[in-house]
Amino acid sequence: MKHALFPGSFDPPTLGHLNLIERISRQADRTTVAVIENPNKPGLFPFKERVELLRSLVAANSLPADRIQVSLFSGLLVDYVRQLDYPVVVRGLRSTIDMEFEFQMAHLNQKLDSKVETMFLATRPELSAVSSSYVREIGRYGGDISQLVPSSILEQILPRLRG
Ligand code: PNS
């Protein structure tokens, strides 16, 4: 694959995201990891902070940093795909529950622009229960999230979760 676009909320990035970025960047010459800004869903981590977290995660985990860029985009995913000259959108699938939502999104994006292609990557079984929302919930109540987020960004994440 020439260029892969891995979009998401990344609120915050998790071990599942890191594993997908590693695996996508092995398959693609170039990978764009994009935080998609939704003004109606501000979430917990400010959008720019998510970009910084992803950048430090790429730098700290011996990923091919010269072939991975992290960006921030606000708007429709298809508009960003067009702007980047049609990379393949890659999304992770943890379960059949994800599948329903992901298929809907892929189908809608294809209706909006038939040239947009989405490919799915099955997550590693041991990471199938990892999600940003569980990280936020467990972290908020002081639970141990060290099995859920990359150790390289754990210390950066904790203050905001407990804040
Ligand atoms: O990490 P997430 O929250 O599962 O990522 C979802 C995301 C950001 C990829 C999705 O909500 C998205 O593409 N948002 C941009 C707005 C858009 O294009 N909506 C129409 C797609 S159905």
Coordinates of C-alpha atoms and ligand atoms in Angstrom, one line a residue:
M1 CA 0.0 0.0 0.0
K2 CA 1.4 3.4 -0.9
H3 CA -0.4 5.7 1.6
A4 CA -2.5 4.7 4.5
L5 CA -4.7 7.1 6.5
F6 CA -5.5 6.0 10.1
P7 CA -8.1 8.4 11.4
G8 CA -9.6 8.4 14.9
S9 CA -10.5 10.4 18.0
F10 CA -7.4 9.1 20.0
D11 CA -8.9 10.5 23.3
P12 CA -6.3 9.3 24.5
P13 CA -4.2 7.0 22.3
T14 CA -4.0 3.4 23.6
L15 CA -1.9 0.3 23.2
G16 CA -4.4 -0.8 20.6
H17 CA -3.7 2.3 18.6
L18 CA 0.0 1.8 18.9
N19 CA -0.2 -1.8 17.7
L20 CA -2.3 -0.7 14.7
I21 CA 0.1 2.1 13.8
E22 CA 3.0 -0.3 14.0
R23 CA 1.3 -2.8 11.7
I24 CA -0.1 -0.3 9.3
S25 CA 3.3 1.3 8.8
R26 CA 4.7 -2.1 8.0
Q27 CA 2.2 -2.4 5.1
A28 CA 2.3 1.1 3.8
D29 CA 5.1 3.2 2.4
R30 CA 3.6 6.2 4.1
T31 CA 1.1 6.5 7.0
T32 CA -0.9 9.5 8.1
V33 CA -2.3 9.2 11.6
A34 CA -5.1 11.8 11.8
V35 CA -6.8 13.1 14.9
I36 CA -10.3 14.1 13.5
E37 CA -11.6 17.1 15.4
N38 CA -15.3 17.0 16.1
P39 CA -16.3 20.3 17.7
N40 CA -19.5 18.7 19.0
K41 CA -17.5 16.0 20.8
P42 CA -14.7 17.9 22.6
G43 CA -13.8 14.8 24.7
L44 CA -11.3 14.9 27.5
F45 CA -7.9 15.6 25.9
P46 CA -7.7 18.8 23.8
F47 CA -7.2 17.9 20.2
K48 CA -3.8 19.4 19.9
E49 CA -2.7 17.4 23.0
R50 CA -3.8 14.2 21.3
V51 CA -1.6 15.1 18.3
E52 CA 1.4 15.7 20.7
L53 CA 0.7 12.4 22.5
L54 CA 0.7 10.5 19.2
R55 CA 3.9 12.2 18.0
S56 CA 5.7 11.3 21.2
L57 CA 4.4 7.8 20.9
V58 CA 5.8 7.4 17.4
A59 CA 9.1 8.9 18.5
A60 CA 9.4 6.6 21.6
N61 CA 8.4 3.3 20.1
S62 CA 11.0 2.7 17.4
L63 CA 8.5 3.3 14.7
P64 CA 9.7 4.5 11.2
A65 CA 9.1 8.2 12.1
D66 CA 10.3 9.3 8.6
R67 CA 7.3 7.4 7.1
I68 CA 4.6 8.3 9.7
Q69 CA 3.0 11.8 10.0
V70 CA 0.5 12.8 12.6
S71 CA -2.0 15.5 11.7
L72 CA -5.1 17.2 12.9
F73 CA -8.2 17.6 10.7
S74 CA -11.6 19.2 11.3
G75 CA -14.4 18.2 9.0
L76 CA -15.6 15.3 6.9
L77 CA -13.2 12.4 6.6
V78 CA -13.8 12.2 2.9
D79 CA -12.7 15.8 2.4
Y80 CA -9.4 15.0 4.1
V81 CA -9.0 11.8 2.0
R82 CA -9.5 14.0 -1.1
Q83 CA -7.0 16.6 0.2
L84 CA -4.4 13.9 0.7
D85 CA -5.0 12.5 -2.8
Y86 CA -6.9 9.3 -1.8
P87 CA -4.9 7.3 0.7
V88 CA -6.5 4.1 1.8
V89 CA -8.5 4.6 5.1
V90 CA -7.5 1.9 7.6
R91 CA -9.6 1.2 10.7
G92 CA -9.1 -1.4 13.4
L93 CA -11.8 -4.0 14.2
R94 CA -11.9 -5.4 17.7
S95 CA -15.1 -7.3 17.5
T96 CA -18.4 -7.8 15.6
I97 CA -19.8 -4.9 17.6
D98 CA -17.2 -2.6 16.0
M99 CA -18.0 -4.1 12.6
E100 CA -21.5 -2.7 12.4
F101 CA -20.4 0.8 13.1
E102 CA -17.4 0.6 10.9
F103 CA -19.3 -0.9 8.0
Q104 CA -21.9 2.0 8.3
M105 CA -19.1 4.5 8.3
A106 CA -17.3 2.9 5.3
H107 CA -20.5 2.7 3.3
L108 CA -21.4 6.3 4.1
N109 CA -18.0 7.5 3.1
Q110 CA -18.2 5.6 -0.1
K111 CA -21.6 7.2 -0.8
L112 CA -20.1 10.6 -0.3
D113 CA -17.1 9.8 -2.6
S114 CA -17.0 6.5 -4.4
K115 CA -13.2 6.7 -4.7
V116 CA -12.7 6.4 -0.9
E117 CA -11.6 2.9 0.1
T118 CA -11.6 1.6 3.6
M119 CA -9.6 -1.4 4.8
F120 CA -9.9 -3.1 8.1
L121 CA -7.2 -4.6 10.3
A122 CA -8.2 -7.1 13.0
T123 CA -6.8 -6.1 16.3
R124 CA -4.6 -8.5 18.3
P125 CA -6.8 -10.7 20.4
E126 CA -5.1 -9.6 23.6
L127 CA -6.0 -5.9 22.8
S128 CA -9.6 -6.5 21.9
A129 CA -11.0 -5.0 25.1
V130 CA -8.8 -1.9 25.0
S131 CA -10.5 1.3 24.2
S132 CA -10.0 5.0 24.9
S133 CA -13.3 5.2 26.7
Y134 CA -12.3 2.5 29.1
V135 CA -9.0 4.2 29.7
R136 CA -10.9 7.4 30.6
E137 CA -13.3 5.6 32.8
I138 CA -10.8 3.4 34.7
G139 CA -8.3 6.3 34.9
R140 CA -10.9 8.7 36.3
Y141 CA -11.5 6.5 39.3
G142 CA -7.8 5.9 39.9
G143 CA -7.7 2.4 38.4
D144 CA -4.5 0.9 36.8
I145 CA -4.4 1.8 33.1
S146 CA -0.8 0.7 32.6
Q147 CA -2.0 -2.4 30.6
L148 CA -4.0 -0.2 28.3
V149 CA -1.8 2.7 27.3
P150 CA 1.8 2.8 26.0
S151 CA 4.2 3.3 28.9
S152 CA 5.9 6.1 27.0
I153 CA 2.8 8.4 27.4
L154 CA 1.4 7.0 30.6
E155 CA 2.8 9.8 32.8
Q156 CA 1.6 12.5 30.4
I157 CA -1.9 11.0 30.4
L158 CA -2.5 10.5 34.2
P159 CA -2.8 14.1 35.4
R160 CA -5.6 14.9 32.9
L161 CA -7.5 11.6 33.7
R162 CA -7.4 12.4 37.4
G163 CA -7.7 16.1 36.9
Ligands
PNS1 O1 -11.7 6.8 17.1 P1 -13.2 7.0 16.6 O2 -13.9 7.9 17.5 O3 -13.8 5.6 16.4 O4 -13.1 7.7 15.2 C1 -14.2 8.0 14.4 C2 -13.9 9.0 13.3 C3 -13.2 10.3 13.9 C4 -12.9 8.4 12.3 C5 -15.2 9.4 12.6 O5 -16.1 9.9 13.5 C6 -15.1 10.4 11.5 O6 -14.6 10.0 10.4 N1 -15.4 11.7 11.7 C7 -15.3 12.7 10.8 C8 -16.7 13.2 10.3 C9 -17.3 12.4 9.2 O7 -16.7 12.3 8.2 N2 -18.5 11.8 9.4 C10 -19.1 11.0 8.4 C11 -18.5 9.6 8.5 S1 -19.8 8.5 8.6

